CSV table of C-alpha atoms in Angstrom, one decimal:
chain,number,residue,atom,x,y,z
A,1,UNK,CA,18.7,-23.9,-14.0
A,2,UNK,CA,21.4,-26.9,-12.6
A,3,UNK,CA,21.6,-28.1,-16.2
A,4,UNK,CA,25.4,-29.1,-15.2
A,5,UNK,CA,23.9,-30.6,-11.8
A,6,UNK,CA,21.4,-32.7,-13.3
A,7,UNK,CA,18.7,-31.0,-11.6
A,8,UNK,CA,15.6,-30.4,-12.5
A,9,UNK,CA,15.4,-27.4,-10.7
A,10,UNK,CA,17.3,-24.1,-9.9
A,11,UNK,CA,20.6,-25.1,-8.9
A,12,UNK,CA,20.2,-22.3,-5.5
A,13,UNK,CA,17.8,-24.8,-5.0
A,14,UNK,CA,19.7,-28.1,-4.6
A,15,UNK,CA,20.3,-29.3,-1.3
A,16,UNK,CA,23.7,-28.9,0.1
A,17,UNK,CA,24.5,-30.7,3.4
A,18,UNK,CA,20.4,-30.7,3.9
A,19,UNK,CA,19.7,-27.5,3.0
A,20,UNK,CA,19.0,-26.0,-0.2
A,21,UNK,CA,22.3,-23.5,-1.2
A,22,UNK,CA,20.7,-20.4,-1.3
A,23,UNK,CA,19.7,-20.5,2.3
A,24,UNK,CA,23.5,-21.7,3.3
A,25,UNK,CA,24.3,-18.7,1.4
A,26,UNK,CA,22.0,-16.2,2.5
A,27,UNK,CA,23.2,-17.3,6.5
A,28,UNK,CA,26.6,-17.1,5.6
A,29,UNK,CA,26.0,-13.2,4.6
A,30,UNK,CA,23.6,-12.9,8.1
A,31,UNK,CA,26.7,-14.4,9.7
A,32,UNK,CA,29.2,-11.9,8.2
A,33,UNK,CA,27.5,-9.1,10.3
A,34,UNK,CA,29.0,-6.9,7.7
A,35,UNK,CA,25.6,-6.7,5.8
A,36,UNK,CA,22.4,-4.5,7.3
A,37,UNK,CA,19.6,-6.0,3.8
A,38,UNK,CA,19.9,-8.9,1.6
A,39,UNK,CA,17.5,-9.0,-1.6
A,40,UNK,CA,17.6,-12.2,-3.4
A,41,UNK,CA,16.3,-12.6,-7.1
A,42,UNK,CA,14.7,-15.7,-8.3
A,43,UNK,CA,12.3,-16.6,-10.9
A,44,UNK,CA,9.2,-14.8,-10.1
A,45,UNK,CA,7.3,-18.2,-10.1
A,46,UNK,CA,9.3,-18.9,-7.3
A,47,UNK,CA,8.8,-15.9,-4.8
A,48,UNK,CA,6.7,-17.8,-2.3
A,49,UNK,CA,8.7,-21.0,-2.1
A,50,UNK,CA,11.7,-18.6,-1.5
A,51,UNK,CA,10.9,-17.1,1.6
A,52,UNK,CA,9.8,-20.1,3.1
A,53,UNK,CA,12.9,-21.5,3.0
A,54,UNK,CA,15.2,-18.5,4.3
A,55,UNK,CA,16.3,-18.3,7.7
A,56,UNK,CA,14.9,-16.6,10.3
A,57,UNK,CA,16.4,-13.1,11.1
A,58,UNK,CA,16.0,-10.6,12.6
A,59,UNK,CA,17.6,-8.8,9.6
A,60,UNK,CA,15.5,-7.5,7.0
A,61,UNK,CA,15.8,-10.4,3.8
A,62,UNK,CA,13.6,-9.1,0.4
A,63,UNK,CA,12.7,-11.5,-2.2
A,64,UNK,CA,12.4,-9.9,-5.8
A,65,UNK,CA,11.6,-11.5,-9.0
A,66,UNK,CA,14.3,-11.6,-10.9
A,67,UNK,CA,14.7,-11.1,-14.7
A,68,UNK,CA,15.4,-13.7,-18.2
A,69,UNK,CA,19.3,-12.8,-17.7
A,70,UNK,CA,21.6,-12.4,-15.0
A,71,UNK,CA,22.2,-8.2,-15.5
A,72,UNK,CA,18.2,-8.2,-15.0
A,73,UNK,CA,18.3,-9.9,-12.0
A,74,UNK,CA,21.0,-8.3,-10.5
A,75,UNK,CA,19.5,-4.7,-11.9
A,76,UNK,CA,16.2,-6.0,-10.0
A,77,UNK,CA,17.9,-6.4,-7.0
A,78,UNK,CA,19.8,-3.0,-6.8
A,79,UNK,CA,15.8,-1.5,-7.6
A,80,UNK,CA,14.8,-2.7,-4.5
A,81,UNK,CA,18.0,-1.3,-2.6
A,82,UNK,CA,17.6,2.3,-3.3
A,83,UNK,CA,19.1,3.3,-0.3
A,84,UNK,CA,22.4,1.2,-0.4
A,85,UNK,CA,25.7,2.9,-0.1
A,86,UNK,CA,27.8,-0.2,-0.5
A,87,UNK,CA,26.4,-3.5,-2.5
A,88,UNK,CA,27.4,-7.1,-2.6
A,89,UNK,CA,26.3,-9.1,-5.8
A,90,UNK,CA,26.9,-13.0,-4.2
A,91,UNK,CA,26.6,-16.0,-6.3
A,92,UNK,CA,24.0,-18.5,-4.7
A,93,UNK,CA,26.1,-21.4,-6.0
A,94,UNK,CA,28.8,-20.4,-3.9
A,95,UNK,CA,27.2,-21.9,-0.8
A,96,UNK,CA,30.0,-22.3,1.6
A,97,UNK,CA,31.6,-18.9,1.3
A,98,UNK,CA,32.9,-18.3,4.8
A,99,UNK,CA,31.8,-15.4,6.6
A,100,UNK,CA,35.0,-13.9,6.6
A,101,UNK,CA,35.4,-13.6,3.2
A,102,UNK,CA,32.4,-11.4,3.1
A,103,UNK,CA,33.7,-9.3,5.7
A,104,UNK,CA,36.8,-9.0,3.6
A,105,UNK,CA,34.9,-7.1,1.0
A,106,UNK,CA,33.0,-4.9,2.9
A,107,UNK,CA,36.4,-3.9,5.0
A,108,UNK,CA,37.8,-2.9,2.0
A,109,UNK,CA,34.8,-0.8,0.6
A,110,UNK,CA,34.7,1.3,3.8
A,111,UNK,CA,38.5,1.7,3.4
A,112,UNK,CA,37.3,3.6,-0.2
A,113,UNK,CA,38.2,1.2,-2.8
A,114,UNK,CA,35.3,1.7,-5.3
A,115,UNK,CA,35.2,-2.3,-6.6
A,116,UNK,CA,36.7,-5.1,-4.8
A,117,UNK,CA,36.3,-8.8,-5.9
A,118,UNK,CA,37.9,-11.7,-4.0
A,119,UNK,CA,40.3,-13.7,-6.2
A,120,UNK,CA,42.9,-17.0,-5.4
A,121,UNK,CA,45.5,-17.3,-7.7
A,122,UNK,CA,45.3,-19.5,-10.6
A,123,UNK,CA,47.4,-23.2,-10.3
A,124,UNK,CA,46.5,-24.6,-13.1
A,125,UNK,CA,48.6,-24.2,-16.7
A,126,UNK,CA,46.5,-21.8,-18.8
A,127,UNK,CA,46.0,-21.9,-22.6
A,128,UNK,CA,44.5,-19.7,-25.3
A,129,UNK,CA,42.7,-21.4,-28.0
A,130,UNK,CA,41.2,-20.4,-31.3
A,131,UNK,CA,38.0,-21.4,-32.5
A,132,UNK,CA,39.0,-24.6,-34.1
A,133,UNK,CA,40.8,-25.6,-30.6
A,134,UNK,CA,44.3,-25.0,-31.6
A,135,UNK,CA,46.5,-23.6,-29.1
A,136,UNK,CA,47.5,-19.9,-29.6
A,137,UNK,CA,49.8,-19.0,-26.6
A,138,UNK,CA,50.4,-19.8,-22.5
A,139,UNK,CA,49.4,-16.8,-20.2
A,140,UNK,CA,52.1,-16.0,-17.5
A,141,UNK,CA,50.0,-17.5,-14.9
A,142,UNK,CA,51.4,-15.3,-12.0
A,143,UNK,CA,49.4,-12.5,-13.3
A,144,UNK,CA,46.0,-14.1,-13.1
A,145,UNK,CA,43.5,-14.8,-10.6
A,146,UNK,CA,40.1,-16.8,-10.5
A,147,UNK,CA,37.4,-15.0,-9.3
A,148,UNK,CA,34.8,-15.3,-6.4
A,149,UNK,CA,32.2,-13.6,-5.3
A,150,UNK,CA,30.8,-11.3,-2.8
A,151,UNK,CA,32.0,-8.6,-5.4
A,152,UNK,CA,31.9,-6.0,-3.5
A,153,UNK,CA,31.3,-2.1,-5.1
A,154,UNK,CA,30.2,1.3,-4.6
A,155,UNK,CA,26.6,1.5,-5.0
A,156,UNK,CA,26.5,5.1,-7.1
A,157,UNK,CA,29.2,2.8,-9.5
A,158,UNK,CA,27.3,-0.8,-10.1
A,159,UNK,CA,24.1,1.6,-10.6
A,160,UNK,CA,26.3,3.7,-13.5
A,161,UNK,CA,27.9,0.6,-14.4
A,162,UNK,CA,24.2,-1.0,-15.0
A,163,UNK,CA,22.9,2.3,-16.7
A,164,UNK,CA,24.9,0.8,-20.1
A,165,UNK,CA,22.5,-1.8,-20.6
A,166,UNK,CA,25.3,-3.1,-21.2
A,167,UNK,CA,25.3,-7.8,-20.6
A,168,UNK,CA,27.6,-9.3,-19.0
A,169,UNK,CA,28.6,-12.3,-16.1
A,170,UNK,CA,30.6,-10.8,-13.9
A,171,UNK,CA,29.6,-7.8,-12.2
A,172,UNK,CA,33.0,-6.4,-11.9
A,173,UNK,CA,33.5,-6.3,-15.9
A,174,UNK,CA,31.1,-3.8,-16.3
A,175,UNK,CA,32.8,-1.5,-13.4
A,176,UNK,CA,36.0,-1.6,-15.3
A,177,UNK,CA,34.1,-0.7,-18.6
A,178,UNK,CA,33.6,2.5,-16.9
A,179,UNK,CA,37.7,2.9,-16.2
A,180,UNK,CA,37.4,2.2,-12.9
A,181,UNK,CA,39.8,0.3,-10.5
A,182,UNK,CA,38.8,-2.8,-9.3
A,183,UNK,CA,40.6,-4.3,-6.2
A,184,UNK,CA,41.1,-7.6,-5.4
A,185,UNK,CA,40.9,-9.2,-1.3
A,186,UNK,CA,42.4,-12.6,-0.7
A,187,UNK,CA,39.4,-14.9,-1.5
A,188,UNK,CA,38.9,-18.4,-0.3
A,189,UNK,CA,39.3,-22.0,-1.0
A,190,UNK,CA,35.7,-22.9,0.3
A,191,UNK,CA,33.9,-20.0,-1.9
A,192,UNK,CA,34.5,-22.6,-4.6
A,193,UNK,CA,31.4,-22.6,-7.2
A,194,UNK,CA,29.1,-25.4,-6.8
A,195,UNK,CA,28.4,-26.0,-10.9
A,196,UNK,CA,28.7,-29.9,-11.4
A,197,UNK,CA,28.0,-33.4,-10.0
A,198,UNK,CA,31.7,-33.7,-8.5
A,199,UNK,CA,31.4,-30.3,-6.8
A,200,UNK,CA,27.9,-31.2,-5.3
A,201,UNK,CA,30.0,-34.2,-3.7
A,202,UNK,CA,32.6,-32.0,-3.0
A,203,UNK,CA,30.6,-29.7,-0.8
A,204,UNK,CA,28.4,-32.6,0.5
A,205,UNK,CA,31.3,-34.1,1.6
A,206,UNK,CA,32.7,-30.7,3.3
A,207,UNK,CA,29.6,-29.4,5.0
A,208,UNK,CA,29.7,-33.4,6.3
A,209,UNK,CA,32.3,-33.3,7.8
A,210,UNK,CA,32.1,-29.8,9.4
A,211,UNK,CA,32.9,-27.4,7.0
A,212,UNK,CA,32.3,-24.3,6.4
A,213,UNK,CA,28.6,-23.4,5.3
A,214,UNK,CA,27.7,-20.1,4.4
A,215,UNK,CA,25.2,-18.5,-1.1
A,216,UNK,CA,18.0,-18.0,-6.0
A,217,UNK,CA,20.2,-17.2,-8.5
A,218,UNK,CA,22.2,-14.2,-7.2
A,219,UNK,CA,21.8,-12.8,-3.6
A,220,UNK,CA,22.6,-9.0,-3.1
A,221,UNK,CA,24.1,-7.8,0.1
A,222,UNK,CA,23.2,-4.3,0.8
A,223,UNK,CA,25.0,-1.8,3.8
């Protein structure tokens, strides 16, 4: 909902450079040319206002109500792609994912990994904590990486992975849960997530001065 924006509205829908993030993101996807379908989820009071705001394409772009959490939306979207053999869940508040990255992750699905998210390595010092805020140890930061989205998966895999009604925020978690490997693809520095006032001026400020721009709530990228 852009709580941490301080909207008043759907943060997909907050402008980004002029225009609102989910379109940057849905383009960047159309741009990829790694993607045949894109179904986007949004509140299902906002259908209409949706797809007048998408770009014009000649590829085929669904919009689906989408569900009170993010598993139902993203099981809404994979209803209306019953035909997918590969699927991308994209965040929309990753607006400026370049094209490339997406193509990343779909190069990597046709070269048979089953689940393959885009991750940067992590530079900042990371610390464990226990409920009362005390610090309980310092991860070897070598071995972690910070997440992005397109994830990219086998669709017969997110659809058993979604079968265990299981919740959960990231798409890939639920694929491991199911023991399988999940790959990673260099990701990229402008697929940052747009979540608060200083990153809205962050990627103002990019798409300003001719950066990158590329993400409803989730899109899903179907092939």
């Amino acid at each position: 909902m852009g709580v941490r924006l301080g909207e008043n509205k759907p943060k997909a829908f907050v402008h980004v450079g002029g225009s609102p993030m989910l379109a940057l993101a849905v383009q960047g996807l159309i741009d990829s040319g790694s993607v045949d379908e894109v179904v986007v989820m949004v509140p299902a009071e906002l259908v209409d206002e949706t797809r007048a705001l998408l770009p014009v394409t000649d590829l085929p772009v669904h919009v689906v109500p989408g569900g009170a959490e993010r598993t139902d939306s993203v099981r809404a979207g994979l209803d209306a792609a019953p035909d997918a053999s590969y699927v991308l869940v994209h965040d929309a508040a990753r607006a400026l994912t370049p094209p490339e990255l997406v193509t990343r992750v779909v190069d990597a699905l046709r070269a048979g990994a089953r689940a393959v998210v885009p991750a940067l390595p992590v530079t900042d010092t990371i610390k464990s904590v226990d409920a009362a805020g005390a610090v309980t140890g310092t991860p070897d930061r070598s071995g972690l990486r910070a997440v992005q989205t397109p994830q990219g998966f086998d669709a017969q895999v997110l659809r058993a992975a979604y079968a265990t009604g299981t919740q959960a925020t990231d798409d890939a978690g639920l694929v491991e849960l199911l023991g399988t490997t999940v790959h990673t693809v260099t990701g990229a520095a402008m697929a940052f997530k747009i979540t608060t006032p200083l990153d809205l001026v962050l990627a103002n400020t990019l798409v300003a001065q001719g950066g990158n721009s590329a993400d409803s709530r989730e899109a899903v990228a179907t092939r």
